[in-house]
Tab-separated table of C-alpha atoms in Angstrom:
chain	number	residue	atom	x	y	z
A	1	UNK	CA	2.640	-17.846	-7.695
A	2	UNK	CA	4.827	-16.329	-4.928
A	3	UNK	CA	3.562	-13.869	-2.540
A	4	UNK	CA	2.688	-10.461	-3.971
A	5	UNK	CA	5.603	-8.707	-2.498
A	6	UNK	CA	7.762	-10.792	-4.032
A	7	UNK	CA	6.808	-10.526	-7.642
A	8	UNK	CA	9.058	-9.168	-9.585
A	9	UNK	CA	10.220	-8.865	-13.639
A	10	UNK	CA	11.957	-11.640	-14.891
A	11	UNK	CA	14.173	-9.918	-17.375
A	12	UNK	CA	16.857	-12.299	-18.362
A	13	UNK	CA	14.398	-15.101	-18.941
A	14	UNK	CA	11.903	-12.861	-20.746
A	15	UNK	CA	15.169	-12.054	-23.025
A	16	UNK	CA	16.082	-15.693	-23.324
A	17	UNK	CA	12.595	-16.408	-24.276
A	18	UNK	CA	12.436	-14.190	-27.237
A	19	UNK	CA	15.792	-15.255	-28.573
A	20	UNK	CA	14.894	-18.755	-28.911
A	21	UNK	CA	11.554	-17.975	-30.588
A	22	UNK	CA	13.408	-18.428	-34.255
A	23	UNK	CA	14.834	-21.627	-32.880
A	24	UNK	CA	11.559	-23.453	-33.340
A	25	UNK	CA	11.620	-23.952	-36.868
A	26	UNK	CA	10.767	-27.498	-36.367
A	27	UNK	CA	7.835	-26.888	-34.826
A	28	UNK	CA	4.165	-26.970	-36.293
A	29	UNK	CA	3.058	-23.741	-34.297
A	30	UNK	CA	6.134	-21.904	-36.169
A	31	UNK	CA	4.776	-22.235	-39.657
A	32	UNK	CA	1.064	-21.700	-38.691
A	33	UNK	CA	2.224	-18.074	-37.649
A	34	UNK	CA	4.040	-16.834	-41.237
A	35	UNK	CA	1.237	-14.464	-41.759
A	36	UNK	CA	2.357	-12.548	-38.447
A	37	UNK	CA	6.275	-13.361	-38.628
A	38	UNK	CA	7.346	-9.594	-39.226
A	39	UNK	CA	4.848	-8.362	-36.783
A	40	UNK	CA	6.753	-11.026	-34.714
A	41	UNK	CA	9.725	-9.982	-35.282
A	42	UNK	CA	8.850	-6.311	-33.982
A	43	UNK	CA	7.284	-7.591	-31.092
A	44	UNK	CA	10.278	-9.243	-30.262
A	45	UNK	CA	12.990	-6.908	-31.229
A	46	UNK	CA	10.900	-4.270	-29.168
A	47	UNK	CA	10.805	-6.644	-26.053
A	48	UNK	CA	14.728	-6.968	-25.940
A	49	UNK	CA	15.110	-3.021	-26.678
A	50	UNK	CA	12.741	-2.234	-23.763
A	51	UNK	CA	14.612	-4.625	-21.797
A	52	UNK	CA	17.968	-2.896	-22.887
A	53	UNK	CA	19.531	-5.749	-24.430
A	54	UNK	CA	19.202	-4.830	-28.535
A	55	UNK	CA	22.167	-7.066	-29.029
A	56	UNK	CA	20.657	-10.147	-28.047
A	57	UNK	CA	19.563	-10.281	-31.486
A	58	UNK	CA	20.934	-11.126	-34.797
A	59	UNK	CA	20.594	-7.546	-36.507
A	60	UNK	CA	22.190	-8.056	-39.777
A	61	UNK	CA	19.700	-11.377	-39.682
A	62	UNK	CA	16.558	-9.428	-38.919
A	63	UNK	CA	17.550	-6.663	-41.508
A	64	UNK	CA	18.036	-9.419	-44.161
A	65	UNK	CA	14.729	-10.921	-43.395
A	66	UNK	CA	12.999	-7.314	-43.373
A	67	UNK	CA	14.214	-6.762	-46.997
A	68	UNK	CA	12.944	-10.222	-48.391
A	69	UNK	CA	9.595	-9.227	-47.555
A	70	UNK	CA	9.790	-6.417	-49.598
A	71	UNK	CA	7.486	-6.074	-52.559
A	72	UNK	CA	8.536	-4.363	-55.688
A	73	UNK	CA	5.186	-2.075	-55.380
A	74	UNK	CA	7.106	-0.799	-52.132
A	75	UNK	CA	5.113	-2.869	-49.481
A	76	UNK	CA	6.004	-5.571	-47.171
A	77	UNK	CA	4.639	-8.614	-46.690
A	78	UNK	CA	4.766	-10.791	-43.478
A	79	UNK	CA	6.793	-13.123	-44.721
A	80	UNK	CA	8.549	-13.876	-47.918
A	81	UNK	CA	6.490	-14.101	-50.879
A	82	UNK	CA	3.249	-13.626	-48.877
A	83	UNK	CA	1.292	-10.415	-49.920
A	84	UNK	CA	2.044	-7.196	-48.994
A	85	UNK	CA	-0.148	-5.439	-46.311
A	86	UNK	CA	-0.158	-1.993	-43.837
A	87	UNK	CA	0.647	-3.845	-40.678
A	88	UNK	CA	3.647	-5.374	-42.196
A	89	UNK	CA	4.644	-2.622	-43.859
A	90	UNK	CA	4.414	-0.528	-40.492
A	91	UNK	CA	6.483	-3.192	-38.648
A	92	UNK	CA	9.190	-3.131	-41.401
A	93	UNK	CA	9.685	0.484	-41.029
A	94	UNK	CA	9.666	0.253	-37.468
A	95	UNK	CA	12.198	-2.543	-37.432
A	96	UNK	CA	14.281	-0.665	-39.517
A	97	UNK	CA	13.944	2.814	-37.528
A	98	UNK	CA	14.731	0.890	-34.302
A	99	UNK	CA	18.146	-0.603	-36.209
A	100	UNK	CA	19.099	2.887	-37.467
A	101	UNK	CA	18.561	1.371	-41.165
A	102	UNK	CA	16.088	3.016	-42.444
A	103	UNK	CA	18.891	4.582	-45.304
A	104	UNK	CA	18.758	1.371	-46.856
A	105	UNK	CA	15.959	2.066	-48.484
A	106	UNK	CA	16.675	3.806	-51.638
A	107	UNK	CA	14.573	7.331	-52.465
A	108	UNK	CA	12.928	5.364	-55.124
A	109	UNK	CA	12.151	2.550	-52.942
A	110	UNK	CA	10.762	5.075	-50.106
A	111	UNK	CA	8.798	6.729	-53.020
A	112	UNK	CA	7.161	3.362	-53.841
A	113	UNK	CA	6.271	2.203	-50.711
A	114	UNK	CA	4.228	5.770	-49.772
A	115	UNK	CA	2.793	5.017	-53.519
A	116	UNK	CA	1.555	1.566	-51.644
A	117	UNK	CA	0.442	3.265	-48.990
A	118	UNK	CA	-1.260	6.515	-50.558
A	119	UNK	CA	-2.894	3.929	-53.276
A	120	UNK	CA	-4.918	2.178	-50.441
A	121	UNK	CA	-6.955	5.391	-49.169
A	122	UNK	CA	-10.362	5.662	-50.186
A	123	UNK	CA	-12.369	8.860	-50.874
A	124	UNK	CA	-13.908	8.847	-47.491
A	125	UNK	CA	-10.175	9.185	-45.819
A	126	UNK	CA	-10.204	5.482	-44.526
A	127	UNK	CA	-7.540	2.870	-45.589
A	128	UNK	CA	-7.467	-0.928	-47.316
A	129	UNK	CA	-5.072	-2.836	-45.131
A	130	UNK	CA	-4.348	-4.592	-48.726
A	131	UNK	CA	-5.476	-5.088	-52.101
A	132	UNK	CA	-8.360	-7.578	-51.072
A	133	UNK	CA	-10.229	-4.512	-49.754
A	134	UNK	CA	-10.776	-4.647	-45.884
A	135	UNK	CA	-11.338	-1.376	-44.343
A	136	UNK	CA	-10.614	-0.847	-40.644
A	137	UNK	CA	-9.281	2.485	-38.233
A	138	UNK	CA	-6.173	-0.189	-37.346
A	139	UNK	CA	-5.291	0.404	-41.025
A	140	UNK	CA	-5.637	4.379	-40.720
A	141	UNK	CA	-2.947	4.093	-38.024
A	142	UNK	CA	-0.538	2.076	-39.902
A	143	UNK	CA	-0.809	4.259	-43.117
A	144	UNK	CA	-0.635	7.501	-41.310
A	145	UNK	CA	2.498	5.960	-38.664
A	146	UNK	CA	4.162	4.722	-41.796
A	147	UNK	CA	3.999	8.013	-43.702
A	148	UNK	CA	5.046	10.026	-40.633
A	149	UNK	CA	8.025	7.941	-39.746
A	150	UNK	CA	9.082	8.172	-43.741
A	151	UNK	CA	8.814	12.032	-43.346
A	152	UNK	CA	6.148	11.810	-46.259
A	153	UNK	CA	2.578	12.554	-44.396
A	154	UNK	CA	0.641	15.525	-46.444
A	155	UNK	CA	-1.917	17.479	-45.530
A	156	UNK	CA	-4.110	15.952	-48.559
A	157	UNK	CA	-3.632	12.283	-46.668
A	158	UNK	CA	-4.427	14.216	-42.950
A	159	UNK	CA	-7.386	15.974	-43.538
A	160	UNK	CA	-9.160	12.660	-45.214
A	161	UNK	CA	-8.147	10.513	-42.576
A	162	UNK	CA	-9.210	12.953	-39.827
A	163	UNK	CA	-12.517	12.910	-41.340
A	164	UNK	CA	-12.843	9.784	-41.146
A	165	UNK	CA	-11.996	9.057	-37.527
A	166	UNK	CA	-14.226	11.424	-36.753
A	167	UNK	CA	-16.983	9.422	-38.073
A	168	UNK	CA	-15.814	6.578	-35.598
A	169	UNK	CA	-16.449	8.523	-32.665
A	170	UNK	CA	-19.146	7.261	-30.194
A	171	UNK	CA	-21.647	8.774	-27.792
A	172	UNK	CA	-19.346	7.164	-25.120
A	173	UNK	CA	-16.273	8.784	-26.119
A	174	UNK	CA	-14.792	5.946	-27.476
A	175	UNK	CA	-13.883	4.869	-30.910
A	176	UNK	CA	-14.575	1.759	-33.168
A	177	UNK	CA	-13.225	0.144	-36.234
A	178	UNK	CA	-15.514	1.678	-38.538
A	179	UNK	CA	-18.554	4.371	-38.353
A	180	UNK	CA	-20.856	2.729	-35.999
A	181	UNK	CA	-18.442	-0.009	-34.891
A	182	UNK	CA	-18.242	-0.611	-30.878
A	183	UNK	CA	-16.028	1.536	-29.070
A	184	UNK	CA	-12.949	-1.116	-28.104
A	185	UNK	CA	-9.845	0.056	-26.615
A	186	UNK	CA	-7.410	-1.101	-29.012
A	187	UNK	CA	-9.676	0.954	-31.796
A	188	UNK	CA	-9.357	4.115	-28.946
A	189	UNK	CA	-5.512	3.788	-29.204
A	190	UNK	CA	-5.465	3.678	-33.438
A	191	UNK	CA	-7.763	6.686	-33.648
A	192	UNK	CA	-6.283	8.669	-30.722
A	193	UNK	CA	-2.572	8.086	-31.693
A	194	UNK	CA	-3.464	8.622	-35.645
A	195	UNK	CA	-5.087	12.276	-34.024
A	196	UNK	CA	-1.968	12.678	-32.057
A	197	UNK	CA	0.014	12.270	-35.302
A	198	UNK	CA	-2.289	14.501	-37.205
A	199	UNK	CA	-2.174	17.125	-34.445
A	200	UNK	CA	-6.042	17.055	-34.120
A	201	UNK	CA	-6.657	15.790	-30.783
A	202	UNK	CA	-8.911	18.780	-30.353
A	203	UNK	CA	-11.883	16.551	-32.252
A	204	UNK	CA	-11.760	14.043	-29.404
A	205	UNK	CA	-14.558	13.890	-26.681
A	206	UNK	CA	-11.889	14.041	-24.182
A	207	UNK	CA	-13.971	14.159	-20.636
A	208	UNK	CA	-15.976	11.120	-21.627
A	209	UNK	CA	-13.022	9.146	-23.527
A	210	UNK	CA	-11.097	9.397	-20.475
A	211	UNK	CA	-13.838	8.298	-18.208
A	212	UNK	CA	-14.475	5.038	-20.340
A	213	UNK	CA	-10.843	4.611	-20.122
A	214	UNK	CA	-10.432	4.459	-16.975
A	215	UNK	CA	-13.054	2.111	-16.199
A	216	UNK	CA	-11.408	-0.642	-17.945
A	217	UNK	CA	-9.521	-1.262	-14.727
A	218	UNK	CA	-11.121	-4.466	-12.815
A	219	UNK	CA	-10.412	-5.505	-9.323
A	220	UNK	CA	-7.607	-7.710	-10.026
A	221	UNK	CA	-5.565	-4.690	-11.539
A	222	UNK	CA	-6.143	-5.840	-15.152
A	223	UNK	CA	-7.373	-3.559	-17.850
A	224	UNK	CA	-9.895	-4.910	-20.157
A	225	UNK	CA	-10.783	-3.801	-23.992
A	226	UNK	CA	-14.593	-3.206	-23.177
A	227	UNK	CA	-17.195	-3.376	-20.526
A	228	UNK	CA	-18.001	-6.672	-19.269
A	229	UNK	CA	-14.893	-8.405	-20.591
A	230	UNK	CA	-11.681	-10.273	-19.229
A	231	UNK	CA	-9.004	-8.400	-18.432
A	232	UNK	CA	-5.490	-8.949	-21.002
A	233	UNK	CA	-2.252	-7.868	-20.522
A	234	UNK	CA	-2.336	-6.748	-24.073
A	235	UNK	CA	-4.425	-3.461	-22.637
A	236	UNK	CA	-1.974	-2.573	-20.467
A	237	UNK	CA	-0.551	-0.565	-23.786
A	238	UNK	CA	-3.681	0.137	-25.452
A	239	UNK	CA	-5.396	1.884	-22.507
A	240	UNK	CA	-2.450	3.118	-21.129
A	241	UNK	CA	-0.903	4.798	-24.132
A	242	UNK	CA	-4.371	6.327	-25.151
A	243	UNK	CA	-4.601	8.065	-21.668
A	244	UNK	CA	-0.777	8.654	-21.682
A	245	UNK	CA	-1.244	10.586	-24.950
A	246	UNK	CA	-4.375	12.542	-23.299
A	247	UNK	CA	-2.125	12.807	-20.053
A	248	UNK	CA	-4.396	11.126	-17.895
A	249	UNK	CA	-2.629	7.775	-17.217
A	250	UNK	CA	-2.527	8.759	-13.579
A	251	UNK	CA	-6.463	7.743	-13.212
A	252	UNK	CA	-4.990	4.049	-13.844
A	253	UNK	CA	-3.800	2.130	-10.224
A	254	UNK	CA	0.021	1.469	-11.344
A	255	UNK	CA	0.685	-0.708	-8.441
A	256	UNK	CA	-2.218	-3.089	-9.225
A	257	UNK	CA	-1.557	-3.287	-13.362
A	258	UNK	CA	2.297	-4.190	-12.518
A	259	UNK	CA	1.156	-7.058	-10.504
A	260	UNK	CA	-1.422	-7.963	-12.660
A	261	UNK	CA	1.382	-8.344	-15.769
A	262	UNK	CA	3.749	-9.946	-12.983
A	263	UNK	CA	1.648	-12.855	-12.435
A	264	UNK	CA	1.335	-13.466	-16.506
A	265	UNK	CA	4.655	-14.013	-16.301
A	266	UNK	CA	6.472	-17.520	-16.965
A	267	UNK	CA	9.252	-17.169	-14.578
A	268	UNK	CA	10.862	-20.278	-15.668
A	269	UNK	CA	10.855	-20.399	-19.443
A	270	UNK	CA	10.131	-16.423	-19.969
A	271	UNK	CA	7.343	-14.948	-21.748
A	272	UNK	CA	4.276	-13.098	-20.698
A	273	UNK	CA	0.630	-14.421	-21.263
A	274	UNK	CA	-2.876	-12.830	-21.690
A	275	UNK	CA	-2.990	-13.255	-17.539
A	276	UNK	CA	-2.041	-15.624	-15.126
A	277	UNK	CA	-2.442	-19.017	-16.087
A	278	UNK	CA	-2.214	-18.831	-19.814
A	279	UNK	CA	0.624	-19.550	-22.414
A	280	UNK	CA	2.775	-16.863	-22.905
A	281	UNK	CA	3.363	-15.568	-26.534
A	282	UNK	CA	5.540	-12.986	-27.663
A	283	UNK	CA	2.814	-10.324	-28.746
A	284	UNK	CA	1.477	-10.230	-25.341
A	285	UNK	CA	5.571	-10.432	-24.132
A	286	UNK	CA	5.873	-7.431	-25.686
A	287	UNK	CA	2.991	-5.494	-24.865
A	288	UNK	CA	3.334	-6.358	-21.215
A	289	UNK	CA	6.692	-4.762	-21.114
A	290	UNK	CA	5.379	-1.832	-22.960
A	291	UNK	CA	3.010	-1.084	-20.494
A	292	UNK	CA	5.477	-1.303	-17.724
A	293	UNK	CA	7.507	0.943	-19.932
A	294	UNK	CA	4.611	3.529	-19.620
A	295	UNK	CA	4.484	3.347	-16.050
A	296	UNK	CA	8.225	3.701	-15.450
A	297	UNK	CA	8.750	0.433	-13.694
A	298	UNK	CA	11.685	-1.640	-13.889
A	299	UNK	CA	13.961	0.525	-15.695
A	300	UNK	CA	12.690	-0.276	-19.002
A	301	UNK	CA	13.527	2.075	-21.980
A	302	UNK	CA	11.241	4.479	-22.100
A	303	UNK	CA	8.437	4.033	-25.058
A	304	UNK	CA	6.651	6.308	-27.157
A	305	UNK	CA	2.749	5.911	-26.569
A	306	UNK	CA	1.918	7.415	-30.080
A	307	UNK	CA	4.849	5.563	-32.453
A	308	UNK	CA	5.296	2.523	-29.937
A	309	UNK	CA	8.932	3.092	-30.478
A	310	UNK	CA	11.563	4.172	-27.965
A	311	UNK	CA	11.085	7.573	-26.890
A	312	UNK	CA	15.241	8.417	-28.254
A	313	UNK	CA	13.883	7.689	-31.872
A	314	UNK	CA	10.960	9.782	-32.022
A	315	UNK	CA	11.903	13.373	-30.540
A	316	UNK	CA	11.963	14.972	-34.226
A	317	UNK	CA	8.285	13.981	-34.758
A	318	UNK	CA	7.420	15.593	-32.068
A	319	UNK	CA	8.790	18.864	-32.974
A	320	UNK	CA	6.911	19.167	-36.133
């Protein structure tokens, strides 16, 4: 690793890394990750978009793949013929939004998607991720974000979702994946972002939560997801986005965090890992770039900390 003052973002290498991801279909690992393919498409697309090289990927090919993942019930699976899930449904909607192609969904198809999403909400306001019944605050965020992006978010859905999230708030100001669940930075993001979409940030114990989040930075500059855990590049997004929504991102030492992300790069083949010395992947590549974007480094395209989309695509959602 070069001296710290020589560190810089290997932009062209990262673009090349993302472009090559779909050319590895002869590798066993490619087929092991079918269940994440639509999510991975969103991570890769957002990576090149943040790097201001959106044309590096095949737009028509991506749209074709997204539509092949659509089910008759309106939900999207992570791969053709896979079951529909809220996670992959959000990725599909985000991808179509990024590519200015949401109008490919007819009114009837949008209504089916809305029905798919709202059918998964339980009486307590939580959401199943799919028809198999797992409940998690992540699914509340994915559902609420989907409905907002489709301009179909209702007060009825909001009130129940906020009620559930309020029950997931802990004494330390954080949020868990369910009532009584341990506070975790990723769960804090999904809860804070959901409350922001619903205009209900007022229920947060902000001073306590901000202190908890600001304590996630460790001595090497990285952020961890819980106390006493190793730092991980992906928390550059989960922690910073939450603090950004709460207008307190300045509590993190940006310069130290930037260098932590830089050191996790593969400057030869591209991509970013969870931390220095580990294997890169598209998940950490995207969230590392997203963290750098939130901090305003490297002339990256600005990202919205609530919707995880470029800010120029979300202006309308902040006016309502």
